[in-house]
Structures are given as C-alpha cells and as structure tokens.
Short mmCIF file of C-alpha atoms in Angstrom, two decimals:
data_model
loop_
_atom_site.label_atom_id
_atom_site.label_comp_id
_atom_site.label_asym_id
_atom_site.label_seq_id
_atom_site.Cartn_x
_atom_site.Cartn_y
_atom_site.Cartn_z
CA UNK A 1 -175.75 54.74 183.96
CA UNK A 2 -173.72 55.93 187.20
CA UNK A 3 -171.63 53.07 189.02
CA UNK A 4 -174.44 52.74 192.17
CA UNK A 5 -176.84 52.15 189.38
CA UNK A 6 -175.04 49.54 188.17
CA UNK A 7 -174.15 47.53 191.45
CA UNK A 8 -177.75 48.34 192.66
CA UNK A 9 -178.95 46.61 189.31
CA UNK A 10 -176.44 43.57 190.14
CA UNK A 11 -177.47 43.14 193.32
CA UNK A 12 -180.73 42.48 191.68
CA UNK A 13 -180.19 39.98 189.62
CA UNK A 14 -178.11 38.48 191.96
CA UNK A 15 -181.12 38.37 194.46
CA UNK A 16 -183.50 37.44 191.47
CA UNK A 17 -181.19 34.17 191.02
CA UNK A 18 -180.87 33.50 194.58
CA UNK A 19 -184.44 33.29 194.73
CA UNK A 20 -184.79 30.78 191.75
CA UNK A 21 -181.99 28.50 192.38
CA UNK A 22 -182.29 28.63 196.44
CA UNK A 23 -179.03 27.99 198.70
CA UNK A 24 -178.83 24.14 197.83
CA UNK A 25 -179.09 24.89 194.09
CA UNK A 26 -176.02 27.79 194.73
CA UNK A 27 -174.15 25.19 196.66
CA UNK A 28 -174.17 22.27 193.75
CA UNK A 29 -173.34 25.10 191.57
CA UNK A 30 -169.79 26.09 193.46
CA UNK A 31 -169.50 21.85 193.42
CA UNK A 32 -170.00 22.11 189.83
CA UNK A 33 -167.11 24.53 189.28
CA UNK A 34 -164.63 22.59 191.50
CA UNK A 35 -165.55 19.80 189.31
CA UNK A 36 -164.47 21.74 186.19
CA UNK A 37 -161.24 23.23 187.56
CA UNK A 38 -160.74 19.19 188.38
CA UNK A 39 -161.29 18.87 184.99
CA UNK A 40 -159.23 21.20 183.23
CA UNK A 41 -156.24 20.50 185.85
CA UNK A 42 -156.44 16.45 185.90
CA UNK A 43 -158.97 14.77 183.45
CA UNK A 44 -158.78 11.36 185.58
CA UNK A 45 -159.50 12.38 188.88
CA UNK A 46 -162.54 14.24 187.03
CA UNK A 47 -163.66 11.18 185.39
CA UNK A 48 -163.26 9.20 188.39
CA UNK A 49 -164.46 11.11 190.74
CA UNK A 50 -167.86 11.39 189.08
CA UNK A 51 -167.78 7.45 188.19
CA UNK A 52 -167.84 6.98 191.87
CA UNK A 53 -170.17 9.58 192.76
CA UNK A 54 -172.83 7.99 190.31
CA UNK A 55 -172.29 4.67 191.80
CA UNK A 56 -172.61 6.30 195.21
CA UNK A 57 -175.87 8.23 194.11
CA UNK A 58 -177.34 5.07 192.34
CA UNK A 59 -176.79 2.90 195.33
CA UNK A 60 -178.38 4.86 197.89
CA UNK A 61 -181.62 5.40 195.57
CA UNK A 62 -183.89 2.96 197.97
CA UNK A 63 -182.52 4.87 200.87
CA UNK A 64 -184.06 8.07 198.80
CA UNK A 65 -187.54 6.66 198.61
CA UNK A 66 -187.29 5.02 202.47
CA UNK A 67 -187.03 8.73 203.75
CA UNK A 68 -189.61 10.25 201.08
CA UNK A 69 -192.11 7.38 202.11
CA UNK A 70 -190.95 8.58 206.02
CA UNK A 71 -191.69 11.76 205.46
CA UNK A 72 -195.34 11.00 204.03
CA UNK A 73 -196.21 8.92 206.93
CA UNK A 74 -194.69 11.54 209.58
CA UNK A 75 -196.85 13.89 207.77
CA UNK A 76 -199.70 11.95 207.76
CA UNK A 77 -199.82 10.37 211.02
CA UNK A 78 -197.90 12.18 213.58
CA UNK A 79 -198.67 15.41 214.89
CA UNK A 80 -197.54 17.87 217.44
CA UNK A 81 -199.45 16.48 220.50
CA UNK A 82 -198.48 13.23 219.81
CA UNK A 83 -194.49 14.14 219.73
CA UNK A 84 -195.25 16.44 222.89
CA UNK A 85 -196.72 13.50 224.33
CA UNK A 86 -193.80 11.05 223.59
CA UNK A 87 -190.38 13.27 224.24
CA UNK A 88 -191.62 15.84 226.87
CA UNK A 89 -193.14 13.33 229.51
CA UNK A 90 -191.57 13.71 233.80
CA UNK A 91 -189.55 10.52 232.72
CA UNK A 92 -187.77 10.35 230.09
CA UNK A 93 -186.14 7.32 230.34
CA UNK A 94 -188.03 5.51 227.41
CA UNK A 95 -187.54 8.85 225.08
CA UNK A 96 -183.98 9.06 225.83
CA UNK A 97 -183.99 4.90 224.65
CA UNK A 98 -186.12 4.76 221.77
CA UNK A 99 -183.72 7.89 220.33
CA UNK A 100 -180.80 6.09 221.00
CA UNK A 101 -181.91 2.84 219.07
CA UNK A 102 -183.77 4.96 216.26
CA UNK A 103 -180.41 6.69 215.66
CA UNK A 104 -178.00 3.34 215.97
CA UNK A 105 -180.44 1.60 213.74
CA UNK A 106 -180.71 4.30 211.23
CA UNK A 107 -179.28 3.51 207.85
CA UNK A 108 -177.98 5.95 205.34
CA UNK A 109 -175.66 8.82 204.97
CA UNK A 110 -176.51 11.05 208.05
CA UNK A 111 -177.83 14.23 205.46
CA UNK A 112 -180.64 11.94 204.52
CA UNK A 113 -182.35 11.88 207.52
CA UNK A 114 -182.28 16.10 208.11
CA UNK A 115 -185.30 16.54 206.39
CA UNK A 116 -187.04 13.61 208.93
CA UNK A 117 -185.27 15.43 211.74
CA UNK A 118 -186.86 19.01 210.14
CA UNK A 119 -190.10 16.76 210.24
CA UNK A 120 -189.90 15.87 213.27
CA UNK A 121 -188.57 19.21 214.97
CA UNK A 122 -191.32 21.10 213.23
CA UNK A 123 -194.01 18.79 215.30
CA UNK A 124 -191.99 20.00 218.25
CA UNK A 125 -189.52 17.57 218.62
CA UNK A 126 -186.65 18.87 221.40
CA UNK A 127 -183.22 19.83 220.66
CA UNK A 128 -181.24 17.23 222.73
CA UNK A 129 -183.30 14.42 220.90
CA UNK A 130 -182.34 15.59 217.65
CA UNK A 131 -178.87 16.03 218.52
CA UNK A 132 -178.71 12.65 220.35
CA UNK A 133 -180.48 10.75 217.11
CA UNK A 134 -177.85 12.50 214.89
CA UNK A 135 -174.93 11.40 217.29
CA UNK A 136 -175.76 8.17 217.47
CA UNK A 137 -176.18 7.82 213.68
CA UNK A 138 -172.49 7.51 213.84
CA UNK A 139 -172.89 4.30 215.97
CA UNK A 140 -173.35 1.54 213.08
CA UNK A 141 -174.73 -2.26 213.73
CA UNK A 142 -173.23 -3.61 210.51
CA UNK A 143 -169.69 -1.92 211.04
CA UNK A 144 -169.02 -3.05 214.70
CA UNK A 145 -168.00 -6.34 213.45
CA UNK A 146 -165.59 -4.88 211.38
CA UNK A 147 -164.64 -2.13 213.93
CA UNK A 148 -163.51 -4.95 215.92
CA UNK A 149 -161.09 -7.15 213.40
CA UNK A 150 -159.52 -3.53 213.03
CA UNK A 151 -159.55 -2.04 216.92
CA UNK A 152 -160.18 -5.09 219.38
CA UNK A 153 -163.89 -5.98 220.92
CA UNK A 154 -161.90 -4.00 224.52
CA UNK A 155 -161.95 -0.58 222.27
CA UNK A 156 -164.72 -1.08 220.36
CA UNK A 157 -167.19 -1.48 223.45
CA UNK A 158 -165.72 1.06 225.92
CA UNK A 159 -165.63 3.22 222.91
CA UNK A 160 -169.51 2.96 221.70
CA UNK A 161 -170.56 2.84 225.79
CA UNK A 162 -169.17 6.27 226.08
CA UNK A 163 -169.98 7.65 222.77
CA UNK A 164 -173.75 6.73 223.65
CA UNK A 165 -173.13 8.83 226.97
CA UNK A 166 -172.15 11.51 225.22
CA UNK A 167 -174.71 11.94 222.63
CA UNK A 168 -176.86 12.71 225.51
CA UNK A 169 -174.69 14.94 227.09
CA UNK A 170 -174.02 16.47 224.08
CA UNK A 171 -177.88 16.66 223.22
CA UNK A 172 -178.42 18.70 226.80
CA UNK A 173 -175.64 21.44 225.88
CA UNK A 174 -176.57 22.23 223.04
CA UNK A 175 -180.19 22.40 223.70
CA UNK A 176 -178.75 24.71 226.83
CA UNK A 177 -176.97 26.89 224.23
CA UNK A 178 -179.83 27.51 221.61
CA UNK A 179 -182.45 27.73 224.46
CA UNK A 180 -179.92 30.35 225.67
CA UNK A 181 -178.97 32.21 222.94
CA UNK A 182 -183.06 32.45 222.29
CA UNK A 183 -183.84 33.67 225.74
CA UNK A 184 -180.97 36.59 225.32
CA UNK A 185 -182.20 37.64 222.28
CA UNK A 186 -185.98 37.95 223.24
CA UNK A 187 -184.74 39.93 226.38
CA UNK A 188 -183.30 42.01 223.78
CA UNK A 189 -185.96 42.51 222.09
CA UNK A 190 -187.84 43.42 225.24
CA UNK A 191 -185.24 45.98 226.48
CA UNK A 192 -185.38 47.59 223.00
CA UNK A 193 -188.74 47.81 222.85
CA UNK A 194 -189.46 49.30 226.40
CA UNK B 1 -210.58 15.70 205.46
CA UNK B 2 -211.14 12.69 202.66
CA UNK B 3 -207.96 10.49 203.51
CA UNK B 4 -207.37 10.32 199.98
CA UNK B 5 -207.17 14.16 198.96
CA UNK B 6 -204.61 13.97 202.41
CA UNK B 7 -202.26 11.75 201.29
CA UNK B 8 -202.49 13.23 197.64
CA UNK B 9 -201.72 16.70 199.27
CA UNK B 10 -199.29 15.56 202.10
CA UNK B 11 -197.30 13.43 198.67
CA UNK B 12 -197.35 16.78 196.81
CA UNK B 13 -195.89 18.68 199.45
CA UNK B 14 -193.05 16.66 200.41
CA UNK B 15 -192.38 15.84 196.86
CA UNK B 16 -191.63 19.83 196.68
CA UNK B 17 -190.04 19.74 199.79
CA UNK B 18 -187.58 16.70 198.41
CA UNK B 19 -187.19 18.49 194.97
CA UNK B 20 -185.43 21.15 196.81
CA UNK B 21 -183.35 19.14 198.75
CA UNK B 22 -182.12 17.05 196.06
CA UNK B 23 -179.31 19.64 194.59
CA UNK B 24 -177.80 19.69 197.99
CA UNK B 25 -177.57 15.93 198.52
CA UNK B 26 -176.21 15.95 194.64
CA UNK B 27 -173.58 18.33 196.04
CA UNK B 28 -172.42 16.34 199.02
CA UNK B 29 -172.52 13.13 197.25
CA UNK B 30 -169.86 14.99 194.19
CA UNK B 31 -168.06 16.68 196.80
CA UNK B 32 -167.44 13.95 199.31
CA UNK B 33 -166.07 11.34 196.05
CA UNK B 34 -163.94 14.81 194.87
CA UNK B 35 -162.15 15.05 198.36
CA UNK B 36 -161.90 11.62 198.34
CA UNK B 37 -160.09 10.52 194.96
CA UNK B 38 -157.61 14.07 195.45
CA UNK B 39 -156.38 13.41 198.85
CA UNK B 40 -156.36 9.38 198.71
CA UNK B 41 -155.97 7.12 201.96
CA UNK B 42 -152.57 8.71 202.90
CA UNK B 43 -153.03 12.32 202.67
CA UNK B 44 -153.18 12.38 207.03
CA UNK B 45 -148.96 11.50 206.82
CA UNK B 46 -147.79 14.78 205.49
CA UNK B 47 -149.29 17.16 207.69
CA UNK B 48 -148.80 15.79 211.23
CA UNK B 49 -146.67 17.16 213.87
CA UNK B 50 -144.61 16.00 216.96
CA UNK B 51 -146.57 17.28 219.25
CA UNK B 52 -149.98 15.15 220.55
CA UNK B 53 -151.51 17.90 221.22
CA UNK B 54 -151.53 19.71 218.03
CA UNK B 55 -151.97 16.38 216.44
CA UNK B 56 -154.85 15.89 217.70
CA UNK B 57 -156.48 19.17 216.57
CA UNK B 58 -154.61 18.71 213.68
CA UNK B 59 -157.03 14.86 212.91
CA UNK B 60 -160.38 16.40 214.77
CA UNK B 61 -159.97 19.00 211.76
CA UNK B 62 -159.24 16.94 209.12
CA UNK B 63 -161.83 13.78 210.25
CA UNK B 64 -164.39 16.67 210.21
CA UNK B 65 -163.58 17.69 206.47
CA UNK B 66 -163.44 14.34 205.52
CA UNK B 67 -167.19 12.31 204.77
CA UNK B 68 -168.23 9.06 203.37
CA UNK B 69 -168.65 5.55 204.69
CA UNK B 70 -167.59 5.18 208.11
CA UNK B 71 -165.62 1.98 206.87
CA UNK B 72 -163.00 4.35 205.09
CA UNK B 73 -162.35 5.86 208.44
CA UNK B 74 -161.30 2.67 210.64
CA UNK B 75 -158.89 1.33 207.49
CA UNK B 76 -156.96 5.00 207.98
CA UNK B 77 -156.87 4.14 211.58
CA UNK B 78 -155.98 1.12 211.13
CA UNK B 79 -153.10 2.28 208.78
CA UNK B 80 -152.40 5.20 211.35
CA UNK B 81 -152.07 2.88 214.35
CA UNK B 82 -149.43 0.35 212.42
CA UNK B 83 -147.84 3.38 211.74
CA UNK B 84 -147.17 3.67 215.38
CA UNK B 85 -149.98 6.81 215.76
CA UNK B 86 -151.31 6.71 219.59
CA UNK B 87 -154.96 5.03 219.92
CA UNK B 88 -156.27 8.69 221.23
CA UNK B 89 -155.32 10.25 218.13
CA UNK B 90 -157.32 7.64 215.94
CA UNK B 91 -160.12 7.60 217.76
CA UNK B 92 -160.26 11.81 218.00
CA UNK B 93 -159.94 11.21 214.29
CA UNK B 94 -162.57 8.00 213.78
CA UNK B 95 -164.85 9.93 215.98
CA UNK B 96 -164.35 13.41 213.79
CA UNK B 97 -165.22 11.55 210.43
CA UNK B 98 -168.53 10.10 211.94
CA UNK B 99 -169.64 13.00 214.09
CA UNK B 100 -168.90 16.57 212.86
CA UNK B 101 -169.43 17.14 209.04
CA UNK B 102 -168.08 20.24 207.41
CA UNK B 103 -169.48 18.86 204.02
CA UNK B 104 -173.19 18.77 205.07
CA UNK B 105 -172.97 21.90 207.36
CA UNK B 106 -174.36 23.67 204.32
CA UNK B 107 -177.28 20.98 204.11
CA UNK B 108 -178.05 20.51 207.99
CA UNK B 109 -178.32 24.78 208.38
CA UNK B 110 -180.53 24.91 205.38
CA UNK B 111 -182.71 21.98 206.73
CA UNK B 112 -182.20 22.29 210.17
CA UNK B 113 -181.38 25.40 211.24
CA UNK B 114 -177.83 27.57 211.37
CA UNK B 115 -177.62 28.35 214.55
CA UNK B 116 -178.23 24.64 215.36
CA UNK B 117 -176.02 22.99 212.69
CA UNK B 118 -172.93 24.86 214.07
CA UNK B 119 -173.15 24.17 217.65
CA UNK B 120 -174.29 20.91 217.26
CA UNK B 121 -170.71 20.20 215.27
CA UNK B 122 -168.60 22.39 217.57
CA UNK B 123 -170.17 20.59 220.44
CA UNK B 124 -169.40 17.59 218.41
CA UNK B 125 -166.21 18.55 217.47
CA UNK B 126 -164.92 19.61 220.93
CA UNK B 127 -166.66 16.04 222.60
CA UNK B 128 -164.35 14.08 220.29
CA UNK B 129 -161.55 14.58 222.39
CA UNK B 130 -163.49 13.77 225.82
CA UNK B 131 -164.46 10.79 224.60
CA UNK B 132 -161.27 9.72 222.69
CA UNK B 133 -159.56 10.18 226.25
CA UNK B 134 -162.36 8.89 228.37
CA UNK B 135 -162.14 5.69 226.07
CA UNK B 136 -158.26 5.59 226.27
CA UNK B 137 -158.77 5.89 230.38
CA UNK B 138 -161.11 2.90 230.72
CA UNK B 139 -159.21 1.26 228.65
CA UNK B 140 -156.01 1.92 230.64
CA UNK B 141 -158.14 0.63 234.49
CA UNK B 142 -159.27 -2.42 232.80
#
C-alpha cells in the first residue's frame, strides 16, 4: 500500500469517527485525556477534581430538565411569526425590556441556555437580542447582595447600570458585524457568479 | 396535527437534540472543576505586571479562561483589591469571568453558530474595559 493510500485511508476513518462521535463528543474526549495526564501526574487533583465536578453535574440536574421542558414548550408553542411579531416591531422598547429581565432572571450556567437561544434564533430571533440575553446572564439577582458586602452598593449599581447599557450596545455591533460579514459574502457570491 | 402525536414528536426530537449536547456540557462541567482545583484562588499573583495597562489585558485574558460560579470571581477581587490591585483592574477581570467564556466557545459555536460565538466574546471581551472605566468614571463624579 503506497503512503497516499495510507493517509487517504486515515483520513477516512478519521472522518468516519467524526461523524459518529460529533464535535461535542471529540471535545469531552480531549477533556478526558487532560483528565488522565492529571491523573498520572497528580492523583489528588484527579480525584478531586472529578469529586467536584460530580457534585457540580448532580446539582444542576433540575436546571437540565427546566431547559429540556423549555425547549418542548418553545417547540410546541412558539413559532416564527409569533417571535417576528414580538422582537421586530417599530418600537422596541418592550423587546429590548423583556430581554433584559429574561436574561437577569435566568438561572444556570450560561451554556445551558444555548440550545434555548438556538431555539429561539431558529424561529428568527435577532442577533442583538441574543447577544443582549446572554450579556445580561452575567447580571445575577441572588449575587448582588453579596456583590455588595464585597464591592460597596456605589460600585455595585453604577457597575450593573452600565453593564445593562452595554449589553445592548454590544447586541447592535455585533448584529452590525454578522449582518456585515453576510452581506460581503453574498456580494461575493454575486460577483463570482456574474 | 393530534396534539398528542405533537408533543410525542416535538419530546423525541429535542430529546435527540439534548443527547447530543450532553457530552459538551459533560466537558465544560470537568474542565471548568480541572482549571479550577490546578490553578487555585491565587494563581492571578504570579503573572501580573507593573504596568496597568498590560495588567489589564493580562486579567481580561485570564477572567475569560477562567468559568464557574460568578461568586468565585468577586472573592478573587475581593482578595485582589486588599492586595492593593486598582478597582478597574477587578472589575475588567469580574466582568471577563462573567462575560467572555473561552471554555464554552466550543459549545456556543456548535449550538450557536462560529462566526457568532467569536464576535460575540471579542465584542465581549473588548467591552470589559469600557465598562470597567466607564464604572470607575461615575464612580469618580459622584
């Protein structure tokens, strides 16, 4: 068998177990092997590393079935028209308000709630709402009173009123930039093609 | 459609659609408790500079690497201000930890989108230090 045989071959399989295991399932995978070099190198930090991680993964179980069950009912009861109806009205005042609060009062990690935001995109959801609800998942009810004893009420304020500013400005440059980047490359397209 | 065969479909497909996900929030959760028990609460000390400046790049980069409860990141910054670190500096960091994740990056382009994951945390990355400052200069007229 000559050498591009055998690379053609590998890239094969290689393919073939991309396709079985997916991205997410190749990503655990290289977590897997840190976990073993951790192991070989220092036992403890092994052991309690994963301790911690099951703890982690056991307590956030009900926040596992809150976003399955959100998914189902997104699925089931909101569609396309009804999201275009909501976000992309003249005045967006209430959109820009009920994102805000969704995305303070969300609980969870923030990776949780990508596949709602996935949901919700593919039912035409806009950019700067998904990338205001993500910034202001970092704004948490239940931590402000702690953020305070630690920073001062003065800090803790100023520093939410602005961050809440910012996750709209935020949400309008980077819808700018994709929108952009989207345009370009069907003008590209079209310029090829002529 | 019966409402019944609906739900039973709509269950069945996001019950795929979950299975898939799973590995990677598996991954984050073992990589996030892995960063956390190697570098410890103090790992920020070694690597920081004189300069402000480079400082701050310096905590935006390593708040961004760093995940987990958002409760983690005020005791550093708590630790870093007694230890005589300027308020602009914590809050650049604070506001790293919370808003760009390196960790999930893999997660958010697979779910999201990859073009979208990375600007949204380069946007978010490069907003930390507008709003650390902005937050410092209110602070500073009131």
């Amino acid at each position: 068998m000559t050498n591009k045989n055998i690379i053609s071959k590998l890239k094969y399989n290689l393919f073939k177990i991309y396709n079985k295991i997916g991205g997410m399932g190749i990503f655990l995978g290289l977590v897997i092997i840190l976990y073993l070099i951790t192991l070989i190198i220092n036992p403890n930090k092994f052991i309690l590393s994963l301790n911690n991680s099951i703890k982690l993964f056991l307590s956030l179980t009900w926040i596992f079935i809150m976003i399955f069950l959100l998914m189902i009912i997104i699925d089931l009861f909101i569609n396309k028209n009804k999201i275009n109806k909501f976000f992309n009205k003249k005045n967006n005042l209430f959109s820009w308000f009920f994102i805000i609060i969704a995305g303070i009062i969300s609980t969870g990690p923030i990776y949780m709630w990508y596949p709602i935001i996935g949901e919700l995109k593919e039912k035409g959801m806009p950019i700067k709402y998904q990338v205001a609800f993500l910034y202001n998942r970092s704004i948490k009810i239940p931590l402000i009173y702690p953020m305070i004893e630690i920073f001062s009420s003065k800090v803790v304020i100023t520093l939410l009123i602005v961050m809440i500013i910012f996750s709209i400005i935020n949400g309008y440059i980077v819808e700018l930039i994709l929108n952009y980047n989207k345009k370009t490359t069907i003008n590209n397209k079209y310029n090829n093609n002529k | 459609m019966d409402l019944k065969i609906k739900i039973k479909n709509v269950f069945k497909k996001n019950l795929n659609a979950f299975k898939n996900i799973l590995p990677m929030f598996i991954g984050i959760i073992l990589l996030i408790n892995l960063i956390k028990v190697i570098f410890g609460n103090n790992f920020y000390k070694n690597i920081l500079t004189n300069n402000t400046f480079l400082n701050s790049f310096i905590l935006n980069g390593l708040g961004s690497i760093m995940a987990g409860n958002a409760m983690i990141s005020y005791i550093i910054g708590q630790e870093m201000l007694a230890n005589g670190i300027v308020l602009f500096l914590v809050l650049v960091f604070i506001l790293a930890w919370v808003n760009v994740g390196f960790i999930q990056l893999p997660a958010e382009s697979l779910i999201l989108d990859k073009k979208f994951a990375i600007t949204r945390n380069i946007i978010a990355f490069l907003s930390n230090f507008l709003v650390a400052g902005i937050t410092v200069l209110i602070l500073g007229w009131i």
